[in-house]
Each structure stands twice: as structure tokens, then as C-alpha cells.
């Protein structure tokens, strides 16, 4: 079989593969054959060649070539994305991981918002990726704190400062500094700031309760909750209000006779 026949058969094969109908012009066929040969060999088809295909309304061919060229670059593109994940989640450079490693599947799950299971953490620990595990735990904690303290409009996955530090202080019921409260306000975390103020009010009330227990010599009583009936009773004593029958009964039951005596003294004074 001569070369001309083989070339024609090859061209026919390429036109079928790349979804191209017969062209009438020999010159057009010659240029088309060049484009299809380049595409089939994995060579880059130029913008000029793609423009020529478009001018000749060979849109199916353009789509096929574009997808083929995209797929040819896919391994490099995927490797670059996985290397970014590797750096982002603090995997040390000395840890060798092929791009087929299941570690990258774990990181991808995390990156796309999926919860990790026990097997995922076991895999990370098996590779001794302690810093990565610690970071993931911080990420999980950050998401939980944002939900708890109504700061979910912060879309960052990573625990950012100063927000993360502030939320941890709120969770520990610690008092915020003036600059931290101002930052919440200026950054639009009004609901979080409202929770902060509620906590501050509770702290002040709890301190008042402790002061009253000390003043009326009942610091030994273990309940420190401001919902305690003792706090309600001590407030009445402080304001020189009369205790009712239920209050007296509760004090007797708790063996807090010292408060009953105070009430009796106030009533006769």
C-alpha cells in the first residue's frame, strides 16, 4: 500500500476521531490535516489554528481538541493542587507522599467541608503528621466556636486571629479586653459581642452573689449559681425585704439558720 493511500486513510481516521465532516477544498483539507495530526500527537494546537477551525464552523472538533489538551495537562494541574494542600495543612517536606496517597484524599475531604472520621485521623497519625492533626483539631474547634458564639458569617476555614483567640476566651468565660470588644464591633460581630456582654453581666452577678455569701457568713454553702434560691434570699436580706414561708422552709432544709435569724432581727428592728 503506497504512502498516499495510507495518508488518506490516516486523514479519514482523524476526521472520524475528531468529528470533522469532509471539506471540499484541498487546501483546507491540507491545513486541517496538519491540525489534526498535531492534536493526535499531543502537540499544542495554536490560537491561529483554533480560530481557523472556528471560521470553518468545526465546533465539535474544537471541543474535542480543547478537552484532549485539558486532559493532557490534568496530571500536572492535579499535582499542583495537591502540593498546595500539602503546604496548607503543614505536611513536612521530608515526608514522601505520592499524589496517589490516601493522605491527599483526607486533606481534600477536609478542604471541601466534609467531616473526618476516626479512620482518617488514624491514617494521619500513622504517618506521624502530628502538626497536621493539631491544625485540623483547631479548625474543628474554630468551626464549633463560630457556631456557638454566632460568628458563622466568618467564612474562613482556618482559625484566624484575633477571632479564634476571642472565641476561646468567651468559651472559657474569660473577660475580653476593651480592644477585643472594639474589634468585634468594628468587624461586624454584633451577635458575638452581645453574648460577650451577657457573659459579663453574669460574671458581675456571680461576683455579687459571692460578696453576699461572704457578708452574711454563708460562704461555706457550695452552690455558686445565680439561679440558686440562696441568691434570691440574700438579695431580699440585703434590700431588707421580708422572707416568705417558702424561703424559711428552704433555709431550714439547707440548715442555713443564720439567715433565718438575720431575717427575724430585721423584722423587729
Steps between C-alpha positions, in 0.01 A plus 500: 500500500655833392555800726230714333237236573622462857496875545142519374396218731674673789321827421165321481570337837585836657189666359285230657686523830477879517144516363578689179288474186666494154629834371481586133819703466827311469682792665255495787544126535875541505489755783238296686718191469790691657279607795365151557845341480633744761203436727534124466869515589422699814657819362355839593246629247559873458246780534533566125407138427208507741380823340514335158291209629246747638484691170425170328234422760676186620380551855480131592863467399596802715318351799672163454847653467447739791391216728789283384752776575338566836528131591864495391578766760285343771774309682716812538197703605393241758852469637521880544166505686608218729833670573305809606293285737819346634642842588166631628456214745863508617629168374881506547717504188691191613183286491484325162148476361410394145203685354307172524539498881185472708631789710402736219149351500472588869619855437262538207208387717595760757546773239153436356326515837454129575540377855792267560443159655711299741665312212614832350672602824649153537654538155647841584638373830645195328705737284600694815340820366455647847504864390236429239279325757541793742404746226192296408393490864536878514294532181226277647503696826487831312194390301323385818580825681378709206169317515476524879575872510311599182801595292431273202502784249877470528555255214863418569571132556822571684504630859574868448625745758373694680159334452612153605670632815189705589266204453722278715492764775121520476478121518714507815278783630798733526461874482592667171723804483359830375695463176353152441145625558562791265637261238182291515288811451711642218515161325123456502474228766211668681331176610830370638549828687149469643589155638817651643299766682258239632796305639633819661164561668499143629855542634399816685195326644707199608746735670212671678376161620845419639513835677158442657596149614810644663312791658234275652747229600375220279808465273510133599186436297623327180247628245644792298232515231310828476187293446541368854215576742763614747595790272135606480472485880822693561382775265184530710707522817726761343206715397338441845211317344301237692550132429188296427403157630662319208829683558497409870419138421782480245751654747402252770537211262849625399594562865559872438354613831734799508300663220169426677638673806602804291151518354345489848732775621412721204130455563523626859745781433 
